[in-house]
Coordinates of N, CA and C in Angstrom, one line a residue:
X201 N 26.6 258.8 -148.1 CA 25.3 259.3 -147.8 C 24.9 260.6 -148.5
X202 N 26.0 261.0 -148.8 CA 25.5 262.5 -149.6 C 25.1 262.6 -150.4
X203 N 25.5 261.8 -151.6 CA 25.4 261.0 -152.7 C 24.1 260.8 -153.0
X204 N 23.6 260.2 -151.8 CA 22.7 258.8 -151.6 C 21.1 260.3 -151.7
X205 N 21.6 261.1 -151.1 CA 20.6 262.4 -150.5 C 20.3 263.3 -151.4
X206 N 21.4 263.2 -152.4 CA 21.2 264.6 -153.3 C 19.8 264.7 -154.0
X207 N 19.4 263.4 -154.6 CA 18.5 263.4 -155.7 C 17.0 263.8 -154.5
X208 N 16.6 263.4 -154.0 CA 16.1 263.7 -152.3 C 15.9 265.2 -152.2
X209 N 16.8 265.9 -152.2 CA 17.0 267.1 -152.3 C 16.8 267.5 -153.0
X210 N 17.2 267.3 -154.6 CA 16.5 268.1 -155.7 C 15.6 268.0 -155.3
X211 N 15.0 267.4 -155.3 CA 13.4 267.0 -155.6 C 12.3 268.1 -154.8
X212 N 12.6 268.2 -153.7 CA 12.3 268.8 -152.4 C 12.2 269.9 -152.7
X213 N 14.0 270.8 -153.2 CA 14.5 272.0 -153.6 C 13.4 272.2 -154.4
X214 N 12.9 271.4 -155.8 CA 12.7 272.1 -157.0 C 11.1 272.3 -156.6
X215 N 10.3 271.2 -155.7 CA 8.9 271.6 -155.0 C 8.8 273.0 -154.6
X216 N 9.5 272.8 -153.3 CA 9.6 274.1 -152.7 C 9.8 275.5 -153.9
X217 N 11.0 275.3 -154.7 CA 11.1 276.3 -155.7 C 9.9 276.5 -156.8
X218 N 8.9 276.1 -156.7 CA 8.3 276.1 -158.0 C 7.3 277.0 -157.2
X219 N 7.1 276.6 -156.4 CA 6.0 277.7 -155.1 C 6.4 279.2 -154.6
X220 N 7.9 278.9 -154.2 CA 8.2 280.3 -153.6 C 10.0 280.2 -154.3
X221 N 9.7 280.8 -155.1 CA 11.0 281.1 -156.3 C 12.0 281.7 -154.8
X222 N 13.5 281.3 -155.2 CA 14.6 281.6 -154.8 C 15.9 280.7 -154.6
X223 N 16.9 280.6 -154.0 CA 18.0 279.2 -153.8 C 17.4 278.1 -153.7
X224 N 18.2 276.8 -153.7 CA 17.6 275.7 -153.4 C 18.1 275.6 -152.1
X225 N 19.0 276.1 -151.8 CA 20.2 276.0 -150.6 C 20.2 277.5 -149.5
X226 N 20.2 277.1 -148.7 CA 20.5 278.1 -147.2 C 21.7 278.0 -146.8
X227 N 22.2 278.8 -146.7 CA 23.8 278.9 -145.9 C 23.8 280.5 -144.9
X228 N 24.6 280.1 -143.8 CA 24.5 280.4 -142.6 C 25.5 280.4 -141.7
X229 N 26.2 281.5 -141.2 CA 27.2 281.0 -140.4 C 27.2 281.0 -139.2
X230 N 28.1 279.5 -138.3 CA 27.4 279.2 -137.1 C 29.2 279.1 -136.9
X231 N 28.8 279.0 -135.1 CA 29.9 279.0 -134.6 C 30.5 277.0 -134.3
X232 N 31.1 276.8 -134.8 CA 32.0 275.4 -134.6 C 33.2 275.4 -133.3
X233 N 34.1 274.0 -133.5 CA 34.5 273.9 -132.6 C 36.2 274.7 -132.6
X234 N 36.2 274.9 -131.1 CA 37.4 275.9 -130.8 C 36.9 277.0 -131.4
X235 N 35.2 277.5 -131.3 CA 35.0 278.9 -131.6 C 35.3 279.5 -133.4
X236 N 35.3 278.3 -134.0 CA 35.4 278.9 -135.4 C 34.3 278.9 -136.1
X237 N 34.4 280.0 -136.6 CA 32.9 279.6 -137.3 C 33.0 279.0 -138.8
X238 N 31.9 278.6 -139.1 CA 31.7 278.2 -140.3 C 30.3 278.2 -140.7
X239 N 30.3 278.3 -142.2 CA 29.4 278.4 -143.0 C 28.4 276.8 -143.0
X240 N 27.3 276.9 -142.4 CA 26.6 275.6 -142.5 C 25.0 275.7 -143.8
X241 N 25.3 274.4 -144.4 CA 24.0 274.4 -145.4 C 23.1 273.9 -144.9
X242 N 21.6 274.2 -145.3 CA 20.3 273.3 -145.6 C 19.9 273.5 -146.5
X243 N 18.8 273.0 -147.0 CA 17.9 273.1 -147.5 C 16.8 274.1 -147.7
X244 N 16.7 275.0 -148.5 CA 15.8 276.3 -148.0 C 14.3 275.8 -148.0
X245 N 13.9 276.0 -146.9 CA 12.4 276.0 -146.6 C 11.7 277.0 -146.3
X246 N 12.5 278.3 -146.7 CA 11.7 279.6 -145.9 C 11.6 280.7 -147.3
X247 N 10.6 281.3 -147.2 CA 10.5 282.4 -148.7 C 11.6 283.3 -148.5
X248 N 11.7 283.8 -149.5 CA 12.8 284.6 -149.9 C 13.3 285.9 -149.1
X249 N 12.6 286.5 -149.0 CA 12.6 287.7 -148.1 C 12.2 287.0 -146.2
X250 N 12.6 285.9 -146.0 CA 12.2 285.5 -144.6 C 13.1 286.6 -143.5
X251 N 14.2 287.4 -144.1 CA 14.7 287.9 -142.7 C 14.3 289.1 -142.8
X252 N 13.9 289.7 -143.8 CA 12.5 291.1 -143.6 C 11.7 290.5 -142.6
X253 N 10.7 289.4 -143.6 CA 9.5 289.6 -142.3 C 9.5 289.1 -141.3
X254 N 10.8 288.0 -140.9 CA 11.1 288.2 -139.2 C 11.4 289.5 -139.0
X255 N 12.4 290.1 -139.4 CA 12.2 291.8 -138.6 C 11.5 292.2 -138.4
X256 N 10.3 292.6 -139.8 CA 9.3 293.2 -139.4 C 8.0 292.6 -138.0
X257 N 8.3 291.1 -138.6 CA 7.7 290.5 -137.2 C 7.7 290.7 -135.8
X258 N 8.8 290.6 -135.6 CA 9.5 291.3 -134.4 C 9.4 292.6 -133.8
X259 N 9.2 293.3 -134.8 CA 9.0 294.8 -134.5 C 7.6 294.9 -133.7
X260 N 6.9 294.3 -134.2 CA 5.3 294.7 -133.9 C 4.8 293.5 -133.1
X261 N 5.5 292.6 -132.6 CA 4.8 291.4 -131.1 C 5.7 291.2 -130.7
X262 N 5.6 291.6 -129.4 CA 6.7 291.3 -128.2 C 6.8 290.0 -127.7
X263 N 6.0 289.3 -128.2 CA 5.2 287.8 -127.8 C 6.1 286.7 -128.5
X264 N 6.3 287.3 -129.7 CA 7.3 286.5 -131.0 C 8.6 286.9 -131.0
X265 N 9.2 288.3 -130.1 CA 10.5 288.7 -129.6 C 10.5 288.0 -128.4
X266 N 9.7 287.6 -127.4 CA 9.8 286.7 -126.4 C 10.6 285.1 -126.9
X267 N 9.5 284.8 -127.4 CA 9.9 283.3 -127.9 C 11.1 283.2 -129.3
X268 N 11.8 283.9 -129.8 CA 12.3 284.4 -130.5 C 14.1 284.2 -129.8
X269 N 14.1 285.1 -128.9 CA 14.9 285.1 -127.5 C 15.4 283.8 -126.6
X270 N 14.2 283.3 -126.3 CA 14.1 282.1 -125.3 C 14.3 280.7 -126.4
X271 N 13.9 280.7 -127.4 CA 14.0 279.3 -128.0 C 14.8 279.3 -129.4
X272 N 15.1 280.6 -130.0 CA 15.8 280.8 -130.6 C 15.5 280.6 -132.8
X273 N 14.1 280.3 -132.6 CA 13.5 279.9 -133.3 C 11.8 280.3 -133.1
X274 N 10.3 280.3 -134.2 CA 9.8 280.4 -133.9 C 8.6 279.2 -134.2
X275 N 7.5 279.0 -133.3 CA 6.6 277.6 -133.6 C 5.6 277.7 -134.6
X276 N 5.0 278.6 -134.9 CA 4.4 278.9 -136.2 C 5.1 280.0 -136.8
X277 N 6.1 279.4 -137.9 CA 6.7 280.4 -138.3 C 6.4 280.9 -139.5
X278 N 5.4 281.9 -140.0 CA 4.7 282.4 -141.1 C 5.9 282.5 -142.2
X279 N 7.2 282.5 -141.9 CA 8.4 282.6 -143.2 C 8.2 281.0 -143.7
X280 N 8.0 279.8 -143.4 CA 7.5 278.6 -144.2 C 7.6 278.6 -145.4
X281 N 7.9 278.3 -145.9 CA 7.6 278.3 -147.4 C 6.7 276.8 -147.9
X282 N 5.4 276.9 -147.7 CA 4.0 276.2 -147.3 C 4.2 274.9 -147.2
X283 N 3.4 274.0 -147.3 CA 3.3 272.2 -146.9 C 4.9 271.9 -147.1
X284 N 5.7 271.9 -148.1 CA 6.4 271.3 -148.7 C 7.5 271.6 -147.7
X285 N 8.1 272.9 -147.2 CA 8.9 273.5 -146.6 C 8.5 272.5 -145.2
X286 N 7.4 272.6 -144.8 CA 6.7 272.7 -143.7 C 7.4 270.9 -143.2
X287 N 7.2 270.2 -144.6 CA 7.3 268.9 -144.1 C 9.0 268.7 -143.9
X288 N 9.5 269.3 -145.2 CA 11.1 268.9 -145.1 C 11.7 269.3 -143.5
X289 N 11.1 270.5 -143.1 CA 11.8 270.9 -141.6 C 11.3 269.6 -140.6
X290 N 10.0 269.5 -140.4 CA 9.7 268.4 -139.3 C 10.4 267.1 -139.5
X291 N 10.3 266.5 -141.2 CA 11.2 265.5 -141.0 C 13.1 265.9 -141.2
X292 N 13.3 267.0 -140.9 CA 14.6 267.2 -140.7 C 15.7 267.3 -141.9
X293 N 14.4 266.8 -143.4 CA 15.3 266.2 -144.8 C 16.0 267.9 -145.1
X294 N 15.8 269.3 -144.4 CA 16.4 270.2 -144.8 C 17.5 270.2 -144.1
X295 N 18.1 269.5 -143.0 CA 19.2 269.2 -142.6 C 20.5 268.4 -143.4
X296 N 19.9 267.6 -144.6 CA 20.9 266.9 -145.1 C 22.0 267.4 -145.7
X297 N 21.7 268.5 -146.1 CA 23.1 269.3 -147.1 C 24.1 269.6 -145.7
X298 N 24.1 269.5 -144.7 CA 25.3 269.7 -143.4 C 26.1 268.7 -143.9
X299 N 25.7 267.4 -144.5 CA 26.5 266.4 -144.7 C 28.1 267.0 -145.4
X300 N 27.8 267.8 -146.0 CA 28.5 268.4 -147.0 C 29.3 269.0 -145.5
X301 N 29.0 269.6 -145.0 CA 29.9 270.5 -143.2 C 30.4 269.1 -142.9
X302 N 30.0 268.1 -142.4 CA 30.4 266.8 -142.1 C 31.9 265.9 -143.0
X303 N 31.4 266.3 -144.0 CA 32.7 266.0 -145.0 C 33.3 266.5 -145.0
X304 N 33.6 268.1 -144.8 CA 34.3 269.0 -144.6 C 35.1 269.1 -143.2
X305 N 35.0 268.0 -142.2 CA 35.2 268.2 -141.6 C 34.9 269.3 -139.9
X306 N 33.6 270.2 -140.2 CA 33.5 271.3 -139.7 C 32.1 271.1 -138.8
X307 N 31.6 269.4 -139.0 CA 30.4 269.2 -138.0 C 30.4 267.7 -138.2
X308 N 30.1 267.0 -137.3 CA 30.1 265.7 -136.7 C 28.5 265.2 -137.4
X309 N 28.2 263.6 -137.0 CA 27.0 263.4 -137.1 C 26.2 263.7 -135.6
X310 N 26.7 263.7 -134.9 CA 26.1 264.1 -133.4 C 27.0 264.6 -132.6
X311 N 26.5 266.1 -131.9 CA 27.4 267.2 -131.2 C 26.0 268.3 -130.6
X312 N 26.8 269.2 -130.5 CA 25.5 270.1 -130.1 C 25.2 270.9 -131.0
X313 N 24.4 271.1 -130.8 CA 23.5 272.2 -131.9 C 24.4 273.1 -132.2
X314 N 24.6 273.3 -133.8 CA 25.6 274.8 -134.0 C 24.8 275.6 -134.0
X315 N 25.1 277.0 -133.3 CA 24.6 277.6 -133.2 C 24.9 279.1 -133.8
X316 N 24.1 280.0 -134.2 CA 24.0 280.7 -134.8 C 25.0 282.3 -134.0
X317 N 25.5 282.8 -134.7 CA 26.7 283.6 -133.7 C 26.1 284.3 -132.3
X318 N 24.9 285.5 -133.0 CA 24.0 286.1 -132.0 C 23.6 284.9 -130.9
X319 N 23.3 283.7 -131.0 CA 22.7 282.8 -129.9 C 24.5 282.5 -129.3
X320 N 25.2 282.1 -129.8 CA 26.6 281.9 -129.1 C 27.1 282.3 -128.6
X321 N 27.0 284.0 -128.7 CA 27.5 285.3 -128.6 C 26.7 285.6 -126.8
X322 N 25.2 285.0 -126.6 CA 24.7 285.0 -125.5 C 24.7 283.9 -124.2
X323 N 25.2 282.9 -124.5 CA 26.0 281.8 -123.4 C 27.1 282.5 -122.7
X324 N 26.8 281.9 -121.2 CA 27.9 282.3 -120.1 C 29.1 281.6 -120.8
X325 N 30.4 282.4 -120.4 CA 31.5 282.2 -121.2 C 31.9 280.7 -121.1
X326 N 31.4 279.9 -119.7 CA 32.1 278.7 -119.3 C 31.5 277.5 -120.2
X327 N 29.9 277.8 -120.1 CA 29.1 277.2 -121.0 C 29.7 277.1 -122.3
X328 N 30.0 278.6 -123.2 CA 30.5 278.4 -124.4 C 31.8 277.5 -124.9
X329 N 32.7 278.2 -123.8 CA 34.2 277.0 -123.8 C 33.7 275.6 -124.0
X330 N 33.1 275.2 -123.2 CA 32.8 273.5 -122.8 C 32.3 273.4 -124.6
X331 N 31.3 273.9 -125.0 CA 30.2 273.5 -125.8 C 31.7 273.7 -126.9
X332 N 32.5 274.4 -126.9 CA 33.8 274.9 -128.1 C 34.3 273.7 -128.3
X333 N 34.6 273.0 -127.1 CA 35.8 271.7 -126.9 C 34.8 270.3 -128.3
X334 N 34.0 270.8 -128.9 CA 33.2 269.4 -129.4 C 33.1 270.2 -130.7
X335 N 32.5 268.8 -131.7 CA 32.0 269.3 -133.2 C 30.9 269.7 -132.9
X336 N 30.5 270.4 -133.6 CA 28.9 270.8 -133.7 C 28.3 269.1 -134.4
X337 N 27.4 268.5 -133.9 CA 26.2 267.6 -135.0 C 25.4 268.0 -135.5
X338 N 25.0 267.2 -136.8 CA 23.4 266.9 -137.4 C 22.7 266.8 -136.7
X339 N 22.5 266.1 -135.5 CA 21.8 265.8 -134.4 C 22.2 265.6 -133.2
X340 N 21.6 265.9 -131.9 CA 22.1 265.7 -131.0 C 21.1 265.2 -129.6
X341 N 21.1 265.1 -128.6 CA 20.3 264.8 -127.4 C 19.4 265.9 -127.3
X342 N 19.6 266.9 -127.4 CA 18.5 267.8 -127.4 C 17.3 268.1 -128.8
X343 N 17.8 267.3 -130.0 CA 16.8 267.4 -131.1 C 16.3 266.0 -130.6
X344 N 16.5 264.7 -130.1 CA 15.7 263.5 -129.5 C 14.5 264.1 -128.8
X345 N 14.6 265.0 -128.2 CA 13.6 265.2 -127.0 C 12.6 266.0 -128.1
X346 N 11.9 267.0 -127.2 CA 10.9 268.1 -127.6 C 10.7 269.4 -127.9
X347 N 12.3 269.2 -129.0 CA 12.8 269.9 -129.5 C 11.9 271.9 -129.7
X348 N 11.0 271.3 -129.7 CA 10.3 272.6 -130.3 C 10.0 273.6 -128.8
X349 N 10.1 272.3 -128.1 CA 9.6 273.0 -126.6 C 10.7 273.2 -125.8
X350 N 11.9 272.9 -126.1 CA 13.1 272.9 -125.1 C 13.8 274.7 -125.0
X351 N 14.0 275.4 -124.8 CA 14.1 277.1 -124.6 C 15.8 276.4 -124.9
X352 N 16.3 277.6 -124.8 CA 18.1 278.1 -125.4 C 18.4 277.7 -123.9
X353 N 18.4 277.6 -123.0 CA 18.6 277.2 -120.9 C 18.8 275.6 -121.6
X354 N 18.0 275.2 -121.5 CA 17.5 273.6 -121.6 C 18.5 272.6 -122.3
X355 N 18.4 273.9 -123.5 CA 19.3 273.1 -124.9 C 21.1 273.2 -124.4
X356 N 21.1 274.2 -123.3 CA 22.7 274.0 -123.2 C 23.5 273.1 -122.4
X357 N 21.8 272.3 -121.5 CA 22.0 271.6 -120.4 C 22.1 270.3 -121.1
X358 N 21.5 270.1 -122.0 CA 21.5 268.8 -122.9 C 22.6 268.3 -123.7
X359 N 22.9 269.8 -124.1 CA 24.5 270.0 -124.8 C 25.7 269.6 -124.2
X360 N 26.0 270.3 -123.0 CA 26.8 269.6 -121.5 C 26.7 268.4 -121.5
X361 N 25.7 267.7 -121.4 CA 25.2 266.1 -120.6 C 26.2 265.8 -121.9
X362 N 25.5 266.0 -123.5 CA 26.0 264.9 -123.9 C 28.0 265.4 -124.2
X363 N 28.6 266.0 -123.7 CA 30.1 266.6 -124.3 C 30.4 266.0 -123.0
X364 N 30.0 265.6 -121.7 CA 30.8 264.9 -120.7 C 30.0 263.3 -120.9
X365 N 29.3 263.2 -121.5 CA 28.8 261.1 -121.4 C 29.2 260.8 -122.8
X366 N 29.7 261.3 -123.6 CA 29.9 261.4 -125.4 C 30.7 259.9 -125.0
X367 N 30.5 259.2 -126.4 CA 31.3 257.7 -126.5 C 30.0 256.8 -127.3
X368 N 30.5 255.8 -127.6 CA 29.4 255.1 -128.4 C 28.2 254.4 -128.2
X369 N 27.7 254.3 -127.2 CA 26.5 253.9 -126.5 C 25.4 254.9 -126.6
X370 N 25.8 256.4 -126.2 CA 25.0 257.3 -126.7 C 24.8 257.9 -127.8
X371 N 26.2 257.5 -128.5 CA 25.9 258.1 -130.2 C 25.0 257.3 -130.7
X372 N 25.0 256.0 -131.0 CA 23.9 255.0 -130.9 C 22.7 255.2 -130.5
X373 N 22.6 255.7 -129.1 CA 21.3 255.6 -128.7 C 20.1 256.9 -129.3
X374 N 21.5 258.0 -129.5 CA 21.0 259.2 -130.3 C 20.7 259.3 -132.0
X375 N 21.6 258.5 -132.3 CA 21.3 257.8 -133.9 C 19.5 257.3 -134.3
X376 N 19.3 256.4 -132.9 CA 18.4 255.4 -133.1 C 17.2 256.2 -133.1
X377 N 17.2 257.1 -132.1 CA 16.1 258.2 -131.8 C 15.9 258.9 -133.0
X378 N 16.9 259.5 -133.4 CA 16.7 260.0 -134.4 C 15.9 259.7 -135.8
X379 N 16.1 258.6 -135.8 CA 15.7 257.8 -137.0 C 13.8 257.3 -136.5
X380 N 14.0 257.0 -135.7 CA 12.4 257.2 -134.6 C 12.0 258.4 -135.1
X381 N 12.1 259.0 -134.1 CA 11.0 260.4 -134.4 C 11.2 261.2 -135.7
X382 N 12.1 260.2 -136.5 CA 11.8 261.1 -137.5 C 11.0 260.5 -138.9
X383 N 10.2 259.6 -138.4 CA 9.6 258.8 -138.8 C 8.1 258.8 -138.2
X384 N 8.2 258.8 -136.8 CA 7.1 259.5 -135.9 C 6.4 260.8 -136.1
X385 N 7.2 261.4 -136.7 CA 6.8 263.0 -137.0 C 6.2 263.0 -138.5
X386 N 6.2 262.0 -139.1 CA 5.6 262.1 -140.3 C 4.6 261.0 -140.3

């Protein structure tokens, strides 16, 4: 599949690059299972300087430190890097270079959300254990749903559900979704 993705990727990469010059690639370290972290890729969708003007964003609306906090992400996020960025995130195609974490052994195709250390770092400890015991996924029961609307609470509850019912009926059923809405979204 990786293989199958790359050219997909260029392509996307060199869009997005022709508009807002910088990597073609995002890397980021997220916490994995048994608490290790590791380095996960995407696809850069966001301009170059995006963690200035989240800062500076933050500094000055409490509204976007609110939501920021609670969901861990933001809904109009002005760091975009315009249509092109805009569409690879919804259809998720900036997720494919994980495949590369997936071969590496360091993320599953469906697990829970890896999560970013500062968000990891804020789960009650029992929460975090549980969520440790699994691979992080590409996708999981909580990107099925309404993803944009589910807060950092929601997503741990989803995360739980699926680390105690995990087996192949739901990998399946989460596969299928997947491939749905991300077809729906475009």
């Amino acid at each position: 599949m990786l293989i199958i993705t790359i050219p997909i990727l260029l392509v996307i990469g060199f869009a997005i690059k022709i508009g807002y010059p910088g990597p073609l690639f995002y890397s980021q370290i997220r916490e994995g299972k048994n608490g290790k972290a590791f380095r996960i890729w995407k696809l850069r969708t966001m301009v170059k300087n995006s963690k200035e003007l989240l800062d500076n964003l933050l500094l000055k609306d409490k509204d976007r430190v609110a939501e920021w906090m609670d969901f861990g992400h933001l809904k109009n996020d002005p760091r975009i890097a315009g249509p092109i960025g805009r569409f690879a995130r919804k259809s998720n195609l900036d997720e494919l270079p994980q495949l590369w974490n997936i071969c590496r052994g360091e993320m599953a195709f469906i697990g829970p959300r890896p999560l970013e250390l500062f968000l990891a770092e804020q789960l009650a400890p029992r929460v975090r254990a549980i969520r440790n015991t699994a691979l992080p996924g590409l996708t999981g029961l909580w990107q099925i749903g309404f993803r944009d609307e589910v807060n950092i609470q929601q997503m741990q509850r989803y995360d739980l559900l699926y680390i105690r019912c995990q087996g192949l009926p739901i990998d399946f059923y989460i596969l299928w979704r997947t491939v749905i809405m991300g077809w729906k979204k475009n």
